[in-house]
Amino acid sequence: MSRFNTFLHRTEERLALPKATRSLILVEVAADLDDLFQYYLQQGLSQEEAAARAEEKVDMSDEALAELVRIHSDARGWS
């Protein structure tokens, strides 16, 4: 189980997109979280601190998520 499951689930609930598009976005967010987590571990933070910092960095405002939804909704019209 990923240490970020709760964070990813909360983010998923905020994305009003088709499941396939939501999944793509969540895979990218999960990769970003893992990369940041590893970075913060290398900087000497504990696992708990590294996870918290990663979540803080990746957490998006409602406006940012709305823009992400808009971009992906517009992109669907291109295909």
PDB file of N, CA, C and O in Angstrom:
ATOM      1  N   MET A   1       0.839  -1.175   0.000  1.00  0.00           N
ATOM      2  CA  MET A   1       0.000   0.000   0.000  1.00  0.00           C
ATOM      3  C   MET A   1       0.888   1.245   0.000  1.00  0.00           C
ATOM      4  O   MET A   1       1.842   1.335   0.742  1.00  0.00           O
ATOM      5  N   SER A   2       0.543   2.173  -0.829  1.00  0.00           N
ATOM      6  CA  SER A   2       1.317   3.408  -0.926  1.00  0.00           C
ATOM      7  C   SER A   2       1.067   4.297   0.287  1.00  0.00           C
ATOM      8  O   SER A   2      -0.057   4.408   0.769  1.00  0.00           O
ATOM      9  N   ARG A   3       2.108   4.911   0.755  1.00  0.00           N
ATOM     10  CA  ARG A   3       1.974   5.830   1.884  1.00  0.00           C
ATOM     11  C   ARG A   3       1.114   7.037   1.517  1.00  0.00           C
ATOM     12  O   ARG A   3       0.660   7.773   2.376  1.00  0.00           O
ATOM     13  N   PHE A   4       0.879   7.237   0.217  1.00  0.00           N
ATOM     14  CA  PHE A   4       0.131   8.402  -0.244  1.00  0.00           C
ATOM     15  C   PHE A   4      -1.297   8.084  -0.688  1.00  0.00           C
ATOM     16  O   PHE A   4      -1.947   8.911  -1.322  1.00  0.00           O
ATOM     17  N   ASN A   5      -1.799   6.896  -0.382  1.00  0.00           N
ATOM     18  CA  ASN A   5      -3.143   6.507  -0.831  1.00  0.00           C
ATOM     19  C   ASN A   5      -4.224   7.492  -0.392  1.00  0.00           C
ATOM     20  O   ASN A   5      -5.100   7.847  -1.178  1.00  0.00           O
ATOM     21  N   THR A   6      -4.185   7.921   0.854  1.00  0.00           N
ATOM     22  CA  THR A   6      -5.204   8.846   1.358  1.00  0.00           C
ATOM     23  C   THR A   6      -5.137  10.165   0.600  1.00  0.00           C
ATOM     24  O   THR A   6      -6.166  10.704   0.172  1.00  0.00           O
ATOM     25  N   PHE A   7      -3.937  10.676   0.412  1.00  0.00           N
ATOM     26  CA  PHE A   7      -3.756  11.927  -0.330  1.00  0.00           C
ATOM     27  C   PHE A   7      -4.275  11.783  -1.758  1.00  0.00           C
ATOM     28  O   PHE A   7      -4.994  12.650  -2.268  1.00  0.00           O
ATOM     29  N   LEU A   8      -3.923  10.685  -2.416  1.00  0.00           N
ATOM     30  CA  LEU A   8      -4.357  10.464  -3.799  1.00  0.00           C
ATOM     31  C   LEU A   8      -5.868  10.295  -3.887  1.00  0.00           C
ATOM     32  O   LEU A   8      -6.499  10.794  -4.828  1.00  0.00           O
ATOM     33  N   HIS A   9      -6.459   9.629  -2.913  1.00  0.00           N
ATOM     34  CA  HIS A   9      -7.913   9.456  -2.903  1.00  0.00           C
ATOM     35  C   HIS A   9      -8.611  10.810  -2.758  1.00  0.00           C
ATOM     36  O   HIS A   9      -9.584  11.089  -3.466  1.00  0.00           O
ATOM     37  N   ARG A  10      -8.107  11.660  -1.857  1.00  0.00           N
ATOM     38  CA  ARG A  10      -8.695  12.999  -1.693  1.00  0.00           C
ATOM     39  C   ARG A  10      -8.568  13.807  -2.984  1.00  0.00           C
ATOM     40  O   ARG A  10      -9.491  14.517  -3.367  1.00  0.00           O
ATOM     41  N   THR A  11      -7.426  13.691  -3.654  1.00  0.00           N
ATOM     42  CA  THR A  11      -7.231  14.404  -4.908  1.00  0.00           C
ATOM     43  C   THR A  11      -8.181  13.867  -5.970  1.00  0.00           C
ATOM     44  O   THR A  11      -8.800  14.640  -6.708  1.00  0.00           O
ATOM     45  N   GLU A  12      -8.317  12.563  -6.043  1.00  0.00           N
ATOM     46  CA  GLU A  12      -9.206  11.952  -7.035  1.00  0.00           C
ATOM     47  C   GLU A  12     -10.642  12.443  -6.873  1.00  0.00           C
ATOM     48  O   GLU A  12     -11.324  12.731  -7.853  1.00  0.00           O
ATOM     49  N   GLU A  13     -11.090  12.558  -5.640  1.00  0.00           N
ATOM     50  CA  GLU A  13     -12.455  13.021  -5.382  1.00  0.00           C
ATOM     51  C   GLU A  13     -12.682  14.442  -5.884  1.00  0.00           C
ATOM     52  O   GLU A  13     -13.815  14.820  -6.165  1.00  0.00           O
ATOM     53  N   ARG A  14     -11.633  15.202  -6.011  1.00  0.00           N
ATOM     54  CA  ARG A  14     -11.749  16.596  -6.447  1.00  0.00           C
ATOM     55  C   ARG A  14     -11.666  16.744  -7.964  1.00  0.00           C
ATOM     56  O   ARG A  14     -11.854  17.840  -8.477  1.00  0.00           O
ATOM     57  N   LEU A  15     -11.383  15.664  -8.678  1.00  0.00           N
ATOM     58  CA  LEU A  15     -11.230  15.718 -10.138  1.00  0.00           C
ATOM     59  C   LEU A  15     -12.520  15.261 -10.826  1.00  0.00           C
ATOM     60  O   LEU A  15     -12.868  14.081 -10.785  1.00  0.00           O
ATOM     61  N   ALA A  16     -13.202  16.187 -11.452  1.00  0.00           N
ATOM     62  CA  ALA A  16     -14.437  15.864 -12.172  1.00  0.00           C
ATOM     63  C   ALA A  16     -14.093  15.529 -13.620  1.00  0.00           C
ATOM     64  O   ALA A  16     -14.299  16.323 -14.537  1.00  0.00           O
ATOM     65  N   LEU A  17     -13.521  14.356 -13.803  1.00  0.00           N
ATOM     66  CA  LEU A  17     -13.083  13.898 -15.127  1.00  0.00           C
ATOM     67  C   LEU A  17     -13.457  12.435 -15.290  1.00  0.00           C
ATOM     68  O   LEU A  17     -13.657  11.728 -14.309  1.00  0.00           O
ATOM     69  N   PRO A  18     -13.490  11.958 -16.536  1.00  0.00           N
ATOM     70  CA  PRO A  18     -13.709  10.522 -16.740  1.00  0.00           C
ATOM     71  C   PRO A  18     -12.615   9.717 -16.045  1.00  0.00           C
ATOM     72  O   PRO A  18     -11.482  10.184 -15.871  1.00  0.00           O
ATOM     73  N   LYS A  19     -12.965   8.500 -15.658  1.00  0.00           N
ATOM     74  CA  LYS A  19     -12.050   7.656 -14.885  1.00  0.00           C
ATOM     75  C   LYS A  19     -10.685   7.494 -15.538  1.00  0.00           C
ATOM     76  O   LYS A  19      -9.655   7.568 -14.866  1.00  0.00           O
ATOM     77  N   ALA A  20     -10.643   7.285 -16.846  1.00  0.00           N
ATOM     78  CA  ALA A  20      -9.350   7.080 -17.519  1.00  0.00           C
ATOM     79  C   ALA A  20      -8.461   8.312 -17.392  1.00  0.00           C
ATOM     80  O   ALA A  20      -7.262   8.199 -17.111  1.00  0.00           O
ATOM     81  N   THR A  21      -9.032   9.486 -17.544  1.00  0.00           N
ATOM     82  CA  THR A  21      -8.259  10.729 -17.443  1.00  0.00           C
ATOM     83  C   THR A  21      -7.823  10.962 -16.010  1.00  0.00           C
ATOM     84  O   THR A  21      -6.678  11.346 -15.743  1.00  0.00           O
ATOM     85  N   ARG A  22      -8.736  10.713 -15.065  1.00  0.00           N
ATOM     86  CA  ARG A  22      -8.378  10.837 -13.639  1.00  0.00           C
ATOM     87  C   ARG A  22      -7.217   9.923 -13.303  1.00  0.00           C
ATOM     88  O   ARG A  22      -6.280  10.313 -12.604  1.00  0.00           O
ATOM     89  N   SER A  23      -7.259   8.715 -13.817  1.00  0.00           N
ATOM     90  CA  SER A  23      -6.195   7.740 -13.532  1.00  0.00           C
ATOM     91  C   SER A  23      -4.847   8.231 -14.040  1.00  0.00           C
ATOM     92  O   SER A  23      -3.834   8.104 -13.352  1.00  0.00           O
ATOM     93  N   LEU A  24      -4.826   8.788 -15.240  1.00  0.00           N
ATOM     94  CA  LEU A  24      -3.563   9.311 -15.794  1.00  0.00           C
ATOM     95  C   LEU A  24      -2.997  10.419 -14.914  1.00  0.00           C
ATOM     96  O   LEU A  24      -1.798  10.452 -14.627  1.00  0.00           O
ATOM     97  N   ILE A  25      -3.854  11.311 -14.492  1.00  0.00           N
ATOM     98  CA  ILE A  25      -3.412  12.414 -13.645  1.00  0.00           C
ATOM     99  C   ILE A  25      -2.902  11.886 -12.307  1.00  0.00           C
ATOM    100  O   ILE A  25      -1.848  12.301 -11.818  1.00  0.00           O
ATOM    101  N   LEU A  26      -3.616  10.941 -11.727  1.00  0.00           N
ATOM    102  CA  LEU A  26      -3.206  10.403 -10.427  1.00  0.00           C
ATOM    103  C   LEU A  26      -1.895   9.636 -10.500  1.00  0.00           C
ATOM    104  O   LEU A  26      -1.087   9.681  -9.557  1.00  0.00           O
ATOM    105  N   VAL A  27      -1.640   8.975 -11.612  1.00  0.00           N
ATOM    106  CA  VAL A  27      -0.353   8.291 -11.782  1.00  0.00           C
ATOM    107  C   VAL A  27       0.774   9.327 -11.798  1.00  0.00           C
ATOM    108  O   VAL A  27       1.826   9.130 -11.173  1.00  0.00           O
ATOM    109  N   GLU A  28       0.549  10.448 -12.479  1.00  0.00           N
ATOM    110  CA  GLU A  28       1.563  11.509 -12.508  1.00  0.00           C
ATOM    111  C   GLU A  28       1.771  12.107 -11.123  1.00  0.00           C
ATOM    112  O   GLU A  28       2.910  12.332 -10.696  1.00  0.00           O
ATOM    113  N   VAL A  29       0.679  12.367 -10.415  1.00  0.00           N
ATOM    114  CA  VAL A  29       0.777  12.929  -9.066  1.00  0.00           C
ATOM    115  C   VAL A  29       1.510  11.949  -8.135  1.00  0.00           C
ATOM    116  O   VAL A  29       2.370  12.351  -7.357  1.00  0.00           O
ATOM    117  N   ALA A  30       1.181  10.665  -8.249  1.00  0.00           N
ATOM    118  CA  ALA A  30       1.848   9.655  -7.411  1.00  0.00           C
ATOM    119  C   ALA A  30       3.345   9.615  -7.692  1.00  0.00           C
ATOM    120  O   ALA A  30       4.147   9.510  -6.759  1.00  0.00           O
ATOM    121  N   ALA A  31       3.724   9.707  -8.952  1.00  0.00           N
ATOM    122  CA  ALA A  31       5.151   9.711  -9.300  1.00  0.00           C
ATOM    123  C   ALA A  31       5.840  10.941  -8.721  1.00  0.00           C
ATOM    124  O   ALA A  31       6.960  10.845  -8.191  1.00  0.00           O
ATOM    125  N   ASP A  32       5.173  12.092  -8.801  1.00  0.00           N
ATOM    126  CA  ASP A  32       5.738  13.313  -8.219  1.00  0.00           C
ATOM    127  C   ASP A  32       5.908  13.168  -6.708  1.00  0.00           C
ATOM    128  O   ASP A  32       6.943  13.564  -6.152  1.00  0.00           O
ATOM    129  N   LEU A  33       4.904  12.598  -6.044  1.00  0.00           N
ATOM    130  CA  LEU A  33       4.989  12.388  -4.607  1.00  0.00           C
ATOM    131  C   LEU A  33       6.166  11.484  -4.250  1.00  0.00           C
ATOM    132  O   LEU A  33       6.935  11.781  -3.330  1.00  0.00           O
ATOM    133  N   ASP A  34       6.309  10.392  -4.974  1.00  0.00           N
ATOM    134  CA  ASP A  34       7.408   9.457  -4.700  1.00  0.00           C
ATOM    135  C   ASP A  34       8.766  10.112  -4.933  1.00  0.00           C
ATOM    136  O   ASP A  34       9.691   9.931  -4.134  1.00  0.00           O
ATOM    137  N   ASP A  35       8.887  10.875  -6.015  1.00  0.00           N
ATOM    138  CA  ASP A  35      10.156  11.567  -6.292  1.00  0.00           C
ATOM    139  C   ASP A  35      10.498  12.560  -5.183  1.00  0.00           C
ATOM    140  O   ASP A  35      11.644  12.615  -4.714  1.00  0.00           O
ATOM    141  N   LEU A  36       9.515  13.347  -4.782  1.00  0.00           N
ATOM    142  CA  LEU A  36       9.751  14.319  -3.713  1.00  0.00           C
ATOM    143  C   LEU A  36      10.062  13.625  -2.394  1.00  0.00           C
ATOM    144  O   LEU A  36      10.939  14.066  -1.646  1.00  0.00           O
ATOM    145  N   PHE A  37       9.358  12.553  -2.100  1.00  0.00           N
ATOM    146  CA  PHE A  37       9.606  11.783  -0.883  1.00  0.00           C
ATOM    147  C   PHE A  37      11.058  11.320  -0.850  1.00  0.00           C
ATOM    148  O   PHE A  37      11.752  11.497   0.162  1.00  0.00           O
ATOM    149  N   GLN A  38      11.533  10.750  -1.934  1.00  0.00           N
ATOM    150  CA  GLN A  38      12.922  10.283  -1.999  1.00  0.00           C
ATOM    151  C   GLN A  38      13.905  11.447  -1.843  1.00  0.00           C
ATOM    152  O   GLN A  38      14.918  11.327  -1.147  1.00  0.00           O
ATOM    153  N   TYR A  39      13.599  12.567  -2.473  1.00  0.00           N
ATOM    154  CA  TYR A  39      14.454  13.753  -2.363  1.00  0.00           C
ATOM    155  C   TYR A  39      14.571  14.184  -0.895  1.00  0.00           C
ATOM    156  O   TYR A  39      15.676  14.429  -0.401  1.00  0.00           O
ATOM    157  N   TYR A  40      13.424  14.293  -0.217  1.00  0.00           N
ATOM    158  CA  TYR A  40      13.455  14.742   1.171  1.00  0.00           C
ATOM    159  C   TYR A  40      14.133  13.731   2.088  1.00  0.00           C
ATOM    160  O   TYR A  40      14.802  14.121   3.050  1.00  0.00           O
ATOM    161  N   LEU A  41      14.002  12.444   1.797  1.00  0.00           N
ATOM    162  CA  LEU A  41      14.744  11.444   2.572  1.00  0.00           C
ATOM    163  C   LEU A  41      16.244  11.660   2.411  1.00  0.00           C
ATOM    164  O   LEU A  41      17.004  11.588   3.384  1.00  0.00           O
ATOM    165  N   GLN A  42      16.663  11.927   1.181  1.00  0.00           N
ATOM    166  CA  GLN A  42      18.090  12.155   0.918  1.00  0.00           C
ATOM    167  C   GLN A  42      18.591  13.424   1.606  1.00  0.00           C
ATOM    168  O   GLN A  42      19.779  13.543   1.886  1.00  0.00           O
ATOM    169  N   GLN A  43      17.681  14.348   1.882  1.00  0.00           N
ATOM    170  CA  GLN A  43      18.055  15.576   2.584  1.00  0.00           C
ATOM    171  C   GLN A  43      18.124  15.370   4.095  1.00  0.00           C
ATOM    172  O   GLN A  43      18.428  16.288   4.834  1.00  0.00           O
ATOM    173  N   GLY A  44      17.798  14.147   4.545  1.00  0.00           N
ATOM    174  CA  GLY A  44      17.929  13.816   5.955  1.00  0.00           C
ATOM    175  C   GLY A  44      16.644  13.859   6.759  1.00  0.00           C
ATOM    176  O   GLY A  44      16.680  13.665   7.978  1.00  0.00           O
ATOM    177  N   LEU A  45      15.503  14.091   6.126  1.00  0.00           N
ATOM    178  CA  LEU A  45      14.243  14.102   6.853  1.00  0.00           C
ATOM    179  C   LEU A  45      13.815  12.674   7.175  1.00  0.00           C
ATOM    180  O   LEU A  45      14.178  11.744   6.463  1.00  0.00           O
ATOM    181  N   SER A  46      13.026  12.533   8.224  1.00  0.00           N
ATOM    182  CA  SER A  46      12.463  11.220   8.562  1.00  0.00           C
ATOM    183  C   SER A  46      11.416  10.862   7.513  1.00  0.00           C
ATOM    184  O   SER A  46      10.990  11.718   6.720  1.00  0.00           O
ATOM    185  N   GLN A  47      10.990   9.613   7.494  1.00  0.00           N
ATOM    186  CA  GLN A  47       9.966   9.201   6.533  1.00  0.00           C
ATOM    187  C   GLN A  47       8.683  10.007   6.714  1.00  0.00           C
ATOM    188  O   GLN A  47       8.064  10.408   5.726  1.00  0.00           O
ATOM    189  N   GLU A  48       8.282  10.252   7.944  1.00  0.00           N
ATOM    190  CA  GLU A  48       7.056  11.014   8.211  1.00  0.00           C
ATOM    191  C   GLU A  48       7.189  12.446   7.719  1.00  0.00           C
ATOM    192  O   GLU A  48       6.278  12.994   7.090  1.00  0.00           O
ATOM    193  N   GLU A  49       8.339  13.072   8.015  1.00  0.00           N
ATOM    194  CA  GLU A  49       8.564  14.448   7.577  1.00  0.00           C
ATOM    195  C   GLU A  49       8.655  14.530   6.052  1.00  0.00           C
ATOM    196  O   GLU A  49       8.112  15.454   5.442  1.00  0.00           O
ATOM    197  N   ALA A  50       9.326  13.570   5.441  1.00  0.00           N
ATOM    198  CA  ALA A  50       9.478  13.555   3.986  1.00  0.00           C
ATOM    199  C   ALA A  50       8.122  13.402   3.305  1.00  0.00           C
ATOM    200  O   ALA A  50       7.828  14.095   2.316  1.00  0.00           O
ATOM    201  N   ALA A  51       7.283  12.529   3.838  1.00  0.00           N
ATOM    202  CA  ALA A  51       5.952  12.329   3.262  1.00  0.00           C
ATOM    203  C   ALA A  51       5.110  13.596   3.407  1.00  0.00           C
ATOM    204  O   ALA A  51       4.433  14.015   2.458  1.00  0.00           O
ATOM    205  N   ALA A  52       5.162  14.214   4.568  1.00  0.00           N
ATOM    206  CA  ALA A  52       4.382  15.439   4.793  1.00  0.00           C
ATOM    207  C   ALA A  52       4.837  16.560   3.863  1.00  0.00           C
ATOM    208  O   ALA A  52       4.008  17.259   3.267  1.00  0.00           O
ATOM    209  N   ARG A  53       6.148  16.724   3.716  1.00  0.00           N
ATOM    210  CA  ARG A  53       6.664  17.768   2.815  1.00  0.00           C
ATOM    211  C   ARG A  53       6.263  17.509   1.367  1.00  0.00           C
ATOM    212  O   ARG A  53       5.912  18.426   0.635  1.00  0.00           O
ATOM    213  N   ALA A  54       6.340  16.246   0.947  1.00  0.00           N
ATOM    214  CA  ALA A  54       5.957  15.892  -0.427  1.00  0.00           C
ATOM    215  C   ALA A  54       4.493  16.240  -0.664  1.00  0.00           C
ATOM    216  O   ALA A  54       4.143  16.835  -1.695  1.00  0.00           O
ATOM    217  N   GLU A  55       3.635  15.897   0.274  1.00  0.00           N
ATOM    218  CA  GLU A  55       2.213  16.209   0.128  1.00  0.00           C
ATOM    219  C   GLU A  55       1.971  17.706   0.088  1.00  0.00           C
ATOM    220  O   GLU A  55       1.155  18.189  -0.694  1.00  0.00           O
ATOM    221  N   GLU A  56       2.687  18.448   0.915  1.00  0.00           N
ATOM    222  CA  GLU A  56       2.544  19.915   0.910  1.00  0.00           C
ATOM    223  C   GLU A  56       2.911  20.494  -0.452  1.00  0.00           C
ATOM    224  O   GLU A  56       2.251  21.397  -0.947  1.00  0.00           O
ATOM    225  N   LYS A  57       3.983  19.987  -1.047  1.00  0.00           N
ATOM    226  CA  LYS A  57       4.444  20.496  -2.341  1.00  0.00           C
ATOM    227  C   LYS A  57       3.479  20.179  -3.465  1.00  0.00           C
ATOM    228  O   LYS A  57       3.298  20.965  -4.383  1.00  0.00           O
ATOM    229  N   VAL A  58       2.861  18.995  -3.421  1.00  0.00           N
ATOM    230  CA  VAL A  58       2.030  18.525  -4.529  1.00  0.00           C
ATOM    231  C   VAL A  58       0.572  18.952  -4.371  1.00  0.00           C
ATOM    232  O   VAL A  58      -0.161  19.010  -5.352  1.00  0.00           O
ATOM    233  N   ASP A  59       0.152  19.282  -3.161  1.00  0.00           N
ATOM    234  CA  ASP A  59      -1.243  19.650  -2.930  1.00  0.00           C
ATOM    235  C   ASP A  59      -1.609  20.865  -3.780  1.00  0.00           C
ATOM    236  O   ASP A  59      -0.889  21.851  -3.800  1.00  0.00           O
ATOM    237  N   MET A  60      -2.724  20.749  -4.498  1.00  0.00           N
ATOM    238  CA  MET A  60      -3.155  21.805  -5.402  1.00  0.00           C
ATOM    239  C   MET A  60      -4.389  22.509  -4.849  1.00  0.00           C
ATOM    240  O   MET A  60      -5.248  21.888  -4.248  1.00  0.00           O
ATOM    241  N   SER A  61      -4.449  23.794  -5.117  1.00  0.00           N
ATOM    242  CA  SER A  61      -5.629  24.557  -4.725  1.00  0.00           C
ATOM    243  C   SER A  61      -6.821  24.125  -5.582  1.00  0.00           C
ATOM    244  O   SER A  61      -6.656  23.472  -6.616  1.00  0.00           O
ATOM    245  N   ASP A  62      -8.002  24.514  -5.141  1.00  0.00           N
ATOM    246  CA  ASP A  62      -9.196  24.215  -5.937  1.00  0.00           C
ATOM    247  C   ASP A  62      -9.098  24.846  -7.322  1.00  0.00           C
ATOM    248  O   ASP A  62      -9.522  24.258  -8.312  1.00  0.00           O
ATOM    249  N   GLU A  63      -8.520  26.046  -7.386  1.00  0.00           N
ATOM    250  CA  GLU A  63      -8.374  26.729  -8.672  1.00  0.00           C
ATOM    251  C   GLU A  63      -7.433  25.968  -9.605  1.00  0.00           C
ATOM    252  O   GLU A  63      -7.691  25.830 -10.791  1.00  0.00           O
ATOM    253  N   ALA A  64      -6.339  25.457  -9.054  1.00  0.00           N
ATOM    254  CA  ALA A  64      -5.386  24.691  -9.869  1.00  0.00           C
ATOM    255  C   ALA A  64      -6.021  23.402 -10.371  1.00  0.00           C
ATOM    256  O   ALA A  64      -5.847  23.032 -11.542  1.00  0.00           O
ATOM    257  N   LEU A  65      -6.780  22.732  -9.516  1.00  0.00           N
ATOM    258  CA  LEU A  65      -7.457  21.513  -9.948  1.00  0.00           C
ATOM    259  C   LEU A  65      -8.525  21.820 -10.994  1.00  0.00           C
ATOM    260  O   LEU A  65      -8.689  21.073 -11.963  1.00  0.00           O
ATOM    261  N   ALA A  66      -9.239  22.919 -10.825  1.00  0.00           N
ATOM    262  CA  ALA A  66     -10.247  23.308 -11.818  1.00  0.00           C
ATOM    263  C   ALA A  66      -9.592  23.560 -13.163  1.00  0.00           C
ATOM    264  O   ALA A  66     -10.134  23.181 -14.218  1.00  0.00           O
ATOM    265  N   GLU A  67      -8.433  24.183 -13.159  1.00  0.00           N
ATOM    266  CA  GLU A  67      -7.713  24.429 -14.410  1.00  0.00           C
ATOM    267  C   GLU A  67      -7.252  23.113 -15.028  1.00  0.00           C
ATOM    268  O   GLU A  67      -7.317  22.931 -16.250  1.00  0.00           O
ATOM    269  N   LEU A  68      -6.806  22.198 -14.221  1.00  0.00           N
ATOM    270  CA  LEU A  68      -6.403  20.880 -14.705  1.00  0.00           C
ATOM    271  C   LEU A  68      -7.593  20.160 -15.344  1.00  0.00           C
ATOM    272  O   LEU A  68      -7.468  19.570 -16.424  1.00  0.00           O
ATOM    273  N   VAL A  69      -8.732  20.228 -14.707  1.00  0.00           N
ATOM    274  CA  VAL A  69      -9.948  19.630 -15.259  1.00  0.00           C
ATOM    275  C   VAL A  69     -10.287  20.287 -16.597  1.00  0.00           C
ATOM    276  O   VAL A  69     -10.606  19.621 -17.573  1.00  0.00           O
ATOM    277  N   ARG A  70     -10.207  21.628 -16.640  1.00  0.00           N
ATOM    278  CA  ARG A  70     -10.514  22.352 -17.875  1.00  0.00           C
ATOM    279  C   ARG A  70      -9.582  21.930 -19.006  1.00  0.00           C
ATOM    280  O   ARG A  70     -10.018  21.641 -20.119  1.00  0.00           O
ATOM    281  N   ILE A  71      -8.311  21.851 -18.724  1.00  0.00           N
ATOM    282  CA  ILE A  71      -7.330  21.474 -19.743  1.00  0.00           C
ATOM    283  C   ILE A  71      -7.619  20.073 -20.268  1.00  0.00           C
ATOM    284  O   ILE A  71      -7.639  19.843 -21.473  1.00  0.00           O
ATOM    285  N   HIS A  72      -7.872  19.153 -19.361  1.00  0.00           N
ATOM    286  CA  HIS A  72      -8.122  17.777 -19.800  1.00  0.00           C
ATOM    287  C   HIS A  72      -9.478  17.631 -20.470  1.00  0.00           C
ATOM    288  O   HIS A  72      -9.638  16.800 -21.357  1.00  0.00           O
ATOM    289  N   SER A  73     -10.444  18.445 -20.082  1.00  0.00           N
ATOM    290  CA  SER A  73     -11.743  18.420 -20.749  1.00  0.00           C
ATOM    291  C   SER A  73     -11.623  18.950 -22.167  1.00  0.00           C
ATOM    292  O   SER A  73     -12.206  18.405 -23.100  1.00  0.00           O
ATOM    293  N   ASP A  74     -10.857  20.035 -22.345  1.00  0.00           N
ATOM    294  CA  ASP A  74     -10.623  20.594 -23.681  1.00  0.00           C
ATOM    295  C   ASP A  74      -9.866  19.605 -24.557  1.00  0.00           C
ATOM    296  O   ASP A  74     -10.143  19.456 -25.735  1.00  0.00           O
ATOM    297  N   ALA A  75      -8.900  18.905 -23.966  1.00  0.00           N
ATOM    298  CA  ALA A  75      -8.082  17.957 -24.727  1.00  0.00           C
ATOM    299  C   ALA A  75      -8.915  16.805 -25.246  1.00  0.00           C
ATOM    300  O   ALA A  75      -8.642  16.261 -26.322  1.00  0.00           O
ATOM    301  N   ARG A  76      -9.946  16.412 -24.525  1.00  0.00           N
ATOM    302  CA  ARG A  76     -10.821  15.339 -24.997  1.00  0.00           C
ATOM    303  C   ARG A  76     -11.486  15.713 -26.305  1.00  0.00           C
ATOM    304  O   ARG A  76     -11.741  14.855 -27.145  1.00  0.00           O
ATOM    305  N   GLY A  77     -11.768  16.978 -26.484  1.00  0.00           N
ATOM    306  CA  GLY A  77     -12.406  17.424 -27.726  1.00  0.00           C
ATOM    307  C   GLY A  77     -11.491  17.343 -28.929  1.00  0.00           C
ATOM    308  O   GLY A  77     -11.939  17.341 -30.062  1.00  0.00           O
ATOM    309  N   TRP A  78     -10.170  17.257 -28.686  1.00  0.00           N
ATOM    310  CA  TRP A  78      -9.214  17.199 -29.789  1.00  0.00           C
ATOM    311  C   TRP A  78      -9.153  15.838 -30.428  1.00  0.00           C
ATOM    312  O   TRP A  78      -8.784  15.686 -31.558  1.00  0.00           O
ATOM    313  N   SER A  79      -9.483  14.793 -29.659  1.00  0.00           N
ATOM    314  CA  SER A  79      -9.333  13.447 -30.210  1.00  0.00           C
ATOM    315  C   SER A  79     -10.541  12.995 -30.991  1.00  0.00           C
ATOM    316  O   SER A  79     -11.547  13.571 -31.037  1.00  0.00           O
TER     317      SER A  79
END
